[in-house]
GROMACS .gro file of C-alpha atoms in nm:
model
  336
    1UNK     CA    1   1.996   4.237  -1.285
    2UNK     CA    2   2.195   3.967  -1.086
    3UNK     CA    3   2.311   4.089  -0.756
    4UNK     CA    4   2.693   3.996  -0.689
    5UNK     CA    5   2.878   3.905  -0.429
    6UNK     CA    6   3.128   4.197  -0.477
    7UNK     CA    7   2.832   4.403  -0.489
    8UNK     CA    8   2.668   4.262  -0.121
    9UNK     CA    9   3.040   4.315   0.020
   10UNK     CA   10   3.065   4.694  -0.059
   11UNK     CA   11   2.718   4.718   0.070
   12UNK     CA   12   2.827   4.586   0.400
   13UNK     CA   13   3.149   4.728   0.408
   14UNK     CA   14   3.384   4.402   0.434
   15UNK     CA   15   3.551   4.202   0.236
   16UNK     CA   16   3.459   3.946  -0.072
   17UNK     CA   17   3.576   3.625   0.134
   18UNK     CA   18   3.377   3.756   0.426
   19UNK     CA   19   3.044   3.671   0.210
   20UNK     CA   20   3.176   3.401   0.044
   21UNK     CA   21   3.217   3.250   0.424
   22UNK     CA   22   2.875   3.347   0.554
   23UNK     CA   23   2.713   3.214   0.290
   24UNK     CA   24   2.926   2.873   0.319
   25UNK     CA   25   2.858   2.616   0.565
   26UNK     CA   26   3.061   2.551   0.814
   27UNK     CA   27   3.290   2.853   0.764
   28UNK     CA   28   3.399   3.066   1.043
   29UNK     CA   29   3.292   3.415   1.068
   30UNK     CA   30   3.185   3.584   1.372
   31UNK     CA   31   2.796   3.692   1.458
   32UNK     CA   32   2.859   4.020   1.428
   33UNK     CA   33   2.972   3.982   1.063
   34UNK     CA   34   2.747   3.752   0.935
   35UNK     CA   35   2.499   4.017   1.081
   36UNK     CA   36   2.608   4.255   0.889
   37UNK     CA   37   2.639   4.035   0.570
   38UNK     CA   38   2.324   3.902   0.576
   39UNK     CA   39   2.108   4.262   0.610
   40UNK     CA   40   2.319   4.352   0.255
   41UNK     CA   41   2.187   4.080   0.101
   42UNK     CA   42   1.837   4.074   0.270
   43UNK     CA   43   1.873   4.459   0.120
   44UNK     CA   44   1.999   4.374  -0.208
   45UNK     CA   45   1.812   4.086  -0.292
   46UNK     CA   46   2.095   3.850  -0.294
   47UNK     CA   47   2.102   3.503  -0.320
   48UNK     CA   48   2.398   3.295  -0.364
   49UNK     CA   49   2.458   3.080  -0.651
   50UNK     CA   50   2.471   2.719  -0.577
   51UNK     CA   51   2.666   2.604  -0.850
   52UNK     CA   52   2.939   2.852  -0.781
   53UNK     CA   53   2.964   2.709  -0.410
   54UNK     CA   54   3.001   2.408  -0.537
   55UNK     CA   55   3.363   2.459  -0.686
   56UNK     CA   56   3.470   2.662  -0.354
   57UNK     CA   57   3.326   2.334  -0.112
   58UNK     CA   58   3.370   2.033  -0.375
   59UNK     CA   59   3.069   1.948  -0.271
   60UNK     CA   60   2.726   1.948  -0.518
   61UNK     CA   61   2.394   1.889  -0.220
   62UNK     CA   62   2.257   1.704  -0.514
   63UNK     CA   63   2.150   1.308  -0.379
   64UNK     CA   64   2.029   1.102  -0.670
   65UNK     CA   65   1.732   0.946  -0.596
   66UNK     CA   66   1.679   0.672  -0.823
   67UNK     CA   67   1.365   0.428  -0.888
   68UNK     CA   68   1.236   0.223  -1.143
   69UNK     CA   69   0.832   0.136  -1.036
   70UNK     CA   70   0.677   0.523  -1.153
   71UNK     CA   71   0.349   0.376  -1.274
   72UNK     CA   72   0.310   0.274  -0.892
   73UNK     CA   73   0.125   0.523  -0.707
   74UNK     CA   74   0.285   0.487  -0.370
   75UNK     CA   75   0.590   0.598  -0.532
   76UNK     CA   76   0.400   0.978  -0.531
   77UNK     CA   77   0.411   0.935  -0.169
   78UNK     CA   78   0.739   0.814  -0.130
   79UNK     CA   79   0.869   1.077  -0.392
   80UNK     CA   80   0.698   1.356  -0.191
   81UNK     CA   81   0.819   1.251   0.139
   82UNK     CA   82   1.185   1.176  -0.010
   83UNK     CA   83   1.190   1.545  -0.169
   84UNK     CA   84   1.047   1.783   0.108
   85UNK     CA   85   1.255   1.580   0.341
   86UNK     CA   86   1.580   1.662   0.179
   87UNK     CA   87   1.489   2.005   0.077
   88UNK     CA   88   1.446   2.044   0.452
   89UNK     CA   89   1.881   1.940   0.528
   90UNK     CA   90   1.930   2.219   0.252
   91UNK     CA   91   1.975   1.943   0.017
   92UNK     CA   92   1.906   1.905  -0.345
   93UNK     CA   93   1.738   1.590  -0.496
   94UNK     CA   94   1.817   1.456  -0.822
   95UNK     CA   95   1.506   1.228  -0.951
   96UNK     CA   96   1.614   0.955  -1.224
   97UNK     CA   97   1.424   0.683  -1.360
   98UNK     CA   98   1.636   0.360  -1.392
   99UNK     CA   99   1.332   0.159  -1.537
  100UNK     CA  100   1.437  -0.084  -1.812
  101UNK     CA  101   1.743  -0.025  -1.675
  102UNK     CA  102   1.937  -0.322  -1.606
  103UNK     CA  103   2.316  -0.240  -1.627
  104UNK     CA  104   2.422  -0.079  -1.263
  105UNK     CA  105   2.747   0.033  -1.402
  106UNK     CA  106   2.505   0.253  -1.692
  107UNK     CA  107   2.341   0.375  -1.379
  108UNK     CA  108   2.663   0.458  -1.193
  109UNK     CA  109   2.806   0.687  -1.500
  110UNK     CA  110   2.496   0.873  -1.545
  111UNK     CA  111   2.504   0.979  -1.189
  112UNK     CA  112   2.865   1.012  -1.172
  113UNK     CA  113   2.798   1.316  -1.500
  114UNK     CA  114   2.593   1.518  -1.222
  115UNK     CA  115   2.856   1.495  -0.938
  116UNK     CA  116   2.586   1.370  -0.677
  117UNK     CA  117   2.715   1.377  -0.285
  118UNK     CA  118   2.548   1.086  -0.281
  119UNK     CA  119   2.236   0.839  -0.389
  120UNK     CA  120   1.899   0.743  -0.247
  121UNK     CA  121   1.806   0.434  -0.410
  122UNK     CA  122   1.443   0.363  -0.328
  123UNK     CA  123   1.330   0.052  -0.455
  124UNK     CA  124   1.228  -0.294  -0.331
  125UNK     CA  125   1.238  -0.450  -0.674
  126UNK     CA  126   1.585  -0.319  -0.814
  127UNK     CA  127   1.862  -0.569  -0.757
  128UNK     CA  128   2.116  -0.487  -0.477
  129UNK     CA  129   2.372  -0.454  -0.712
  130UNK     CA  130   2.241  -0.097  -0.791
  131UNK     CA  131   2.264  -0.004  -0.435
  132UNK     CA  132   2.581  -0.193  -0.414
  133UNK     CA  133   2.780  -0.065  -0.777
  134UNK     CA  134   2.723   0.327  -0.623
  135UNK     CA  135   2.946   0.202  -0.296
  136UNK     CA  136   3.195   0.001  -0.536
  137UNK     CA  137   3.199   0.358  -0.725
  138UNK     CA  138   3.274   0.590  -0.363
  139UNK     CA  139   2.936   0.708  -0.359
  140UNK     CA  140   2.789   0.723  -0.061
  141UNK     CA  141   2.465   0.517  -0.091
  142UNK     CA  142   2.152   0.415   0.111
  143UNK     CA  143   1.886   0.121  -0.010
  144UNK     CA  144   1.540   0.244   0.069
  145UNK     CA  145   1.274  -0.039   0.077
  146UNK     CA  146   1.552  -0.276  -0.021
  147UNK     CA  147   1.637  -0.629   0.121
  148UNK     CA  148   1.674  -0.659   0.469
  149UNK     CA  149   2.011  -0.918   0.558
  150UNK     CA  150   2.201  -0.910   0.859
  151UNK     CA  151   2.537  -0.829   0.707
  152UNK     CA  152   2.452  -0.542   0.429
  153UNK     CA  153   2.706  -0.399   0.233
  154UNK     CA  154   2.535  -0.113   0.199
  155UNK     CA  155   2.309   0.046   0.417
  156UNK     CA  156   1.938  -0.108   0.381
  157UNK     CA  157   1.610   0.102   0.562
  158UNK     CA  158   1.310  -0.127   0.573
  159UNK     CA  159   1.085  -0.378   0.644
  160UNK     CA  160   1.106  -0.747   0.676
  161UNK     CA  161   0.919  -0.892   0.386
  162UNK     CA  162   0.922  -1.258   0.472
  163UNK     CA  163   0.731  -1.121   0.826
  164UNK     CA  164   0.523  -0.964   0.603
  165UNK     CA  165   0.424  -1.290   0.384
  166UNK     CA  166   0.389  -1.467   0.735
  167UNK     CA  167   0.197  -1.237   0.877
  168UNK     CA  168  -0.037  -1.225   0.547
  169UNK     CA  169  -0.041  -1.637   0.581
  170UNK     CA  170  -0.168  -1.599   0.949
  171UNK     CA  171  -0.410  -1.295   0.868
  172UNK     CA  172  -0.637  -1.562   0.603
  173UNK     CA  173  -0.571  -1.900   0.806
  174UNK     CA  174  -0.757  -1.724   1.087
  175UNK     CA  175  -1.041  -1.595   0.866
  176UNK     CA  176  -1.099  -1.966   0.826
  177UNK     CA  177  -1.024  -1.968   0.461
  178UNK     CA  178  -0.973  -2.318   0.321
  179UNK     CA  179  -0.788  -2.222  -0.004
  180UNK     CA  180  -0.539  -1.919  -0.013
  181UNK     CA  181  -0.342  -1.798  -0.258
  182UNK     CA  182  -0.072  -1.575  -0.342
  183UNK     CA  183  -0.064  -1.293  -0.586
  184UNK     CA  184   0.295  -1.155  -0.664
  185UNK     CA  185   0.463  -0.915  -0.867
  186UNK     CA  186   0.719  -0.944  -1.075
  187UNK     CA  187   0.894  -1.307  -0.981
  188UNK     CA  188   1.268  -1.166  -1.011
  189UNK     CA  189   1.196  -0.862  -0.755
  190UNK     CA  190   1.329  -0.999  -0.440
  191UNK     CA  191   1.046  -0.820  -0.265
  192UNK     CA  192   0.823  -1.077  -0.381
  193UNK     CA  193   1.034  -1.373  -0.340
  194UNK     CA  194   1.068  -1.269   0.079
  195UNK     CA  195   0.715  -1.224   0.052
  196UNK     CA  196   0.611  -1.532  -0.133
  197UNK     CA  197   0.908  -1.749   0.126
  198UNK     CA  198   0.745  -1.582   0.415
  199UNK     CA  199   0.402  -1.693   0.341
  200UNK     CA  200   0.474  -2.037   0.219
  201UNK     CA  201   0.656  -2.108   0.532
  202UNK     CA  202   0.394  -1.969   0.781
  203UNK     CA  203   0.160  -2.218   0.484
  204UNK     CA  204   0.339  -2.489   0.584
  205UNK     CA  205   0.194  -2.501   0.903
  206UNK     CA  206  -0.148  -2.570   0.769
  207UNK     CA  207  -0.131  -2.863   0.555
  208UNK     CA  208  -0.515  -2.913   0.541
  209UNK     CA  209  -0.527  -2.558   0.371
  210UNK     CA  210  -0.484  -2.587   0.015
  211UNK     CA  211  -0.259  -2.331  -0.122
  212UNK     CA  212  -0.210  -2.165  -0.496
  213UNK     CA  213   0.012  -1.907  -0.644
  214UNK     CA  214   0.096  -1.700  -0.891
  215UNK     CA  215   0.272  -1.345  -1.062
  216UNK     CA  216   0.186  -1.080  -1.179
  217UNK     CA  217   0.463  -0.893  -1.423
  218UNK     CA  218   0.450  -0.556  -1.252
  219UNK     CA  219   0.356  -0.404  -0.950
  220UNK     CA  220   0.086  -0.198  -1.140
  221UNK     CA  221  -0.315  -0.143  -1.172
  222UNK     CA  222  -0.324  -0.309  -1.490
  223UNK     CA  223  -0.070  -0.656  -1.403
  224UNK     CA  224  -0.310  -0.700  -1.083
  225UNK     CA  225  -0.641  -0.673  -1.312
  226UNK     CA  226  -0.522  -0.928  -1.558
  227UNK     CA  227  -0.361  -1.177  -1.302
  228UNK     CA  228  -0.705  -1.183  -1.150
  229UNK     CA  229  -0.914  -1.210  -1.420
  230UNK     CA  230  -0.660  -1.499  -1.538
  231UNK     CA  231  -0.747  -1.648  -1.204
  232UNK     CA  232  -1.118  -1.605  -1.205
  233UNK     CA  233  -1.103  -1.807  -1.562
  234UNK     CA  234  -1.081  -2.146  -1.360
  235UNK     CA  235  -1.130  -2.295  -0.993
  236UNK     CA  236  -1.005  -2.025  -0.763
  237UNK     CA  237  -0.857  -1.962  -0.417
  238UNK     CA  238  -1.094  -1.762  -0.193
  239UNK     CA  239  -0.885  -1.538  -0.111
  240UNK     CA  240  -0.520  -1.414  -0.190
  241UNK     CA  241  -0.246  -1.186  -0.072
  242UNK     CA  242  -0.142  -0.932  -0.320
  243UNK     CA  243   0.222  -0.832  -0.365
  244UNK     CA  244   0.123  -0.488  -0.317
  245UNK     CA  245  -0.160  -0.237  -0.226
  246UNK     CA  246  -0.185  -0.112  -0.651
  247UNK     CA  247  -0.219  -0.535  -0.747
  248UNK     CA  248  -0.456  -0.598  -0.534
  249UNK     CA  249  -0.684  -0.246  -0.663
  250UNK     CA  250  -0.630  -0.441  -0.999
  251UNK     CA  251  -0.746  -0.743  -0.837
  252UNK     CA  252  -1.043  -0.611  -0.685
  253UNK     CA  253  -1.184  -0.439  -1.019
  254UNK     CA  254  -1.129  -0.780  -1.191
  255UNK     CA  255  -1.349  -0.931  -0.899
  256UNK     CA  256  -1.593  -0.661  -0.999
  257UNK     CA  257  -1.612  -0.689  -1.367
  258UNK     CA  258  -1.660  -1.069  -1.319
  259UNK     CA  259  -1.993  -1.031  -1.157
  260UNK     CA  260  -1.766  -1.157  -0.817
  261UNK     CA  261  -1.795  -0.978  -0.498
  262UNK     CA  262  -1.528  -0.872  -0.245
  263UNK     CA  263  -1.519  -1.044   0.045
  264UNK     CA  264  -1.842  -1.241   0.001
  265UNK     CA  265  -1.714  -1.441  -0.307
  266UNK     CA  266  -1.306  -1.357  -0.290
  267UNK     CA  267  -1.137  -1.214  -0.010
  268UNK     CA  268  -0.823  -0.991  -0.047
  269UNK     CA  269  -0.464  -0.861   0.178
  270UNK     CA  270  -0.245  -0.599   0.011
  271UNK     CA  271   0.086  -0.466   0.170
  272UNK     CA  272   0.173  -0.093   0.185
  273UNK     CA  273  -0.137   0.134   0.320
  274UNK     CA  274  -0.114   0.349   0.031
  275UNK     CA  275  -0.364   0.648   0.053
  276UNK     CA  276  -0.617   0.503  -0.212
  277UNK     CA  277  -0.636   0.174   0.016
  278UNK     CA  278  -0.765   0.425   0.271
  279UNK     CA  279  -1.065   0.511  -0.053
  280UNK     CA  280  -1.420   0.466   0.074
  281UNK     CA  281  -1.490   0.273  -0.235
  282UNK     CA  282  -1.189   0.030  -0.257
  283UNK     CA  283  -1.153   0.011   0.162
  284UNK     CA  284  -0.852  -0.236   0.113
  285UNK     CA  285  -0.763  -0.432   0.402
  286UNK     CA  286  -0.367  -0.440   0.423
  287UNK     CA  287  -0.027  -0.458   0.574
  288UNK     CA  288   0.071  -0.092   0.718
  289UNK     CA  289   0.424  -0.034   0.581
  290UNK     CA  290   0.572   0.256   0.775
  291UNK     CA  291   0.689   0.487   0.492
  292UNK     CA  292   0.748   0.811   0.650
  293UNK     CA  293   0.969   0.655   0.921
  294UNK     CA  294   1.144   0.463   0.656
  295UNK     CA  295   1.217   0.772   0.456
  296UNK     CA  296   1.319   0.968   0.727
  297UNK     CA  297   1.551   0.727   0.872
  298UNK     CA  298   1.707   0.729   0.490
  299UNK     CA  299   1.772   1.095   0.503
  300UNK     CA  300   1.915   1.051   0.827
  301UNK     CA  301   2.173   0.807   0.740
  302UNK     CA  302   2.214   0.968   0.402
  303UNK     CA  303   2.284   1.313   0.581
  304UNK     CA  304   2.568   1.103   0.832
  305UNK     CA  305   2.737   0.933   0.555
  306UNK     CA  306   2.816   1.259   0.386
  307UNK     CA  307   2.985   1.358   0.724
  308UNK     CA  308   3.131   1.004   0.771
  309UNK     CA  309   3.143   0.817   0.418
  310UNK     CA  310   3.361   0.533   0.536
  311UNK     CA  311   3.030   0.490   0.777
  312UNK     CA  312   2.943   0.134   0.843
  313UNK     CA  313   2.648  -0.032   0.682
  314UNK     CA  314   2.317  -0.115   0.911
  315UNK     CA  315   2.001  -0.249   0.840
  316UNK     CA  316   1.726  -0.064   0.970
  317UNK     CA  317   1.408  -0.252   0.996
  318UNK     CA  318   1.102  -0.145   1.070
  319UNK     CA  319   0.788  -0.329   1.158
  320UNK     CA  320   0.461  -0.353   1.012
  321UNK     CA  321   0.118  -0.433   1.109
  322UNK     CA  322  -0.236  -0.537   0.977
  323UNK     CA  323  -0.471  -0.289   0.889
  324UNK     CA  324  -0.897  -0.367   0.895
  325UNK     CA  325  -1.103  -0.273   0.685
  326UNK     CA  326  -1.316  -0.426   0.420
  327UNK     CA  327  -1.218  -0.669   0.170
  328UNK     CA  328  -1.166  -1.016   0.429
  329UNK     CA  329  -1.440  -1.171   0.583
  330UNK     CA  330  -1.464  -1.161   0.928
  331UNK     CA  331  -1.291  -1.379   1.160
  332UNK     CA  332  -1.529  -1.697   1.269
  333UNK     CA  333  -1.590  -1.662   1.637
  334UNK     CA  334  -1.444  -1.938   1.866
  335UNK     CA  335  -1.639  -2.235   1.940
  336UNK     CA  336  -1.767  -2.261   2.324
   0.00000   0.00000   0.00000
């Protein structure tokens, strides 16, 4: 049988809104009481009901956390990381799936129904106007992975992605590659437009380098293998930065199945440091995106804005950094 609160107040001899306070945060009720309140319920096997708190405090703990990439694996680790984390504050996370979604406002009602505190949208290829229709709506909002800009209108926890195109660009001009190309995702994601900008502009530097690109329509396994083998079809770059960590695993089993090797025949740069780059048998060489830090500076701001929801928007950015490992040939050594 359910344990009540009348019946955890008899037990320790006070009153019902003496429990109802303990069990409330930020109420005030003195150590000794809350002593004796909590041994009742330790005794009883009382817990108290969430929902019902809700109507006392106005306030849910539920944070939407919306995305729209699930068939990309470093969305498991961002998921994970997002959850525990806000478990952890003694909040509740709501996970919804806005792919194919393309109407913020749609978005905005559906979350609206669940009377969130407030939303985690964690996504580098959903438009800002998701992030931004959840402010427009009084919801307190924070863009994980989104678009970094000096004057957000909402808050934005991230990296740069232009550096990260450059940084690509400079990673395969100093392997001494002679034709480079780039292998996006979806065109529209502004992810991959900073990306592809950043690389053509640290490109432009090396005009004897011949240069090639192309997209793939996802970020997924499958949109990286077919890109490539599309690419393999005809004269090729020898090597390409990926969009992503899950294109370029595509990429490299379409190098595979077409007899190719990786780096001796085509050389590859992902961006994320997803566990499975880390694999002994893919051994991806990539762009270390700092997840953890970036989710846990999201749950920070998250947790201030529900203190402060007129809190004004920052960009946090955080920076990345090459990772070595296996799939780029060696840089030549310097001529003496």
């Amino acid at each position: 049988m359910t344990v009540t609160l009348k019946e955890v107040a008899e037990r320790a001899g006070v009153s019902r809104s003496a429990v109802s306070r303990t069990f409330t945060d930020g109420a005030s009720v003195s150590d000794k009481m809350r002593r004796k309140v909590e041994k009742a319920a330790r005794e009883l096997g009382y817990s108290p009901n969430a929902l019902a708190s809700s109507l006392t405090t106005g306030r849910t703990k539920l944070i939407g956390l919306v995305s729209n990439n699930f068939h990309n694996p470093i969305f498991l680790q961002v998921f994970d990381l997002f959850t525990r984390g806000l478990q952890e504050r003694g909040l509740r996370p709501l996970l919804v799936n806005l792919t194919d979604e393309i109407d913020p406002e749609n978005s905005v009602r559906m979350l609206r129904q669940y009377s969130v505190d407030g939303v985690v949208v964690a996504s580098s290829t959903l438009p800002p106007g998701f992030a931004k229709a959840f402010r427009d709506a009084g919801v307190p909002v924070v863009h994980s992975f989104g678009r970094a800009t000096s004057t957000p209108q909402v808050h934005v926890v991230g990296v740069d992605n232009a550096e990260c195109g450059r940084m690509a660009a400079r990673e395969l001009v100093g392997r001494g590659y002679q034709h480079i190309g780039f292998m996006g995702g979806p065109e529209n994601a502004t992810s991959t437009q900073d990306r592809f900008a950043g690389f053509m502009s640290e490109m432009a530097a090396h005009p004897e380098i011949k240069v090639s690109h192309s997209y793939a329509d996802q970020y997924s396994f499958d949109a990286g293998r077919r890109e490539m083998l599309r690419l393999l079809e005809k004269p090729h770059a020898e090597a390409f930065f990926c969009g992503d960590d899950v294109l370029s695993i595509g990429a490299l089993s379409a190098i595979s199945d077409s007899g190719l090797s990786c780096p001796d025949d085509v050389g590859l740069i992902g961006l994320n440091d997803m566990e499975m780059a880390r694999w002994e048998n893919i051994n991806l060489t990539t762009i270390h995106q700092p997840i953890r830090q970036i989710v846990t500076s999201s749950i920070e701001l998250m947790v201030a804005m529900l203190d402060e929801p007129q809190r004004y928007p920052e960009t946090r950015i955080f920076p990345c950094s090459v990772v070595e490992r296996g799939t780029l040939r060696r840089t030549p050594n310097p001529s003496f």
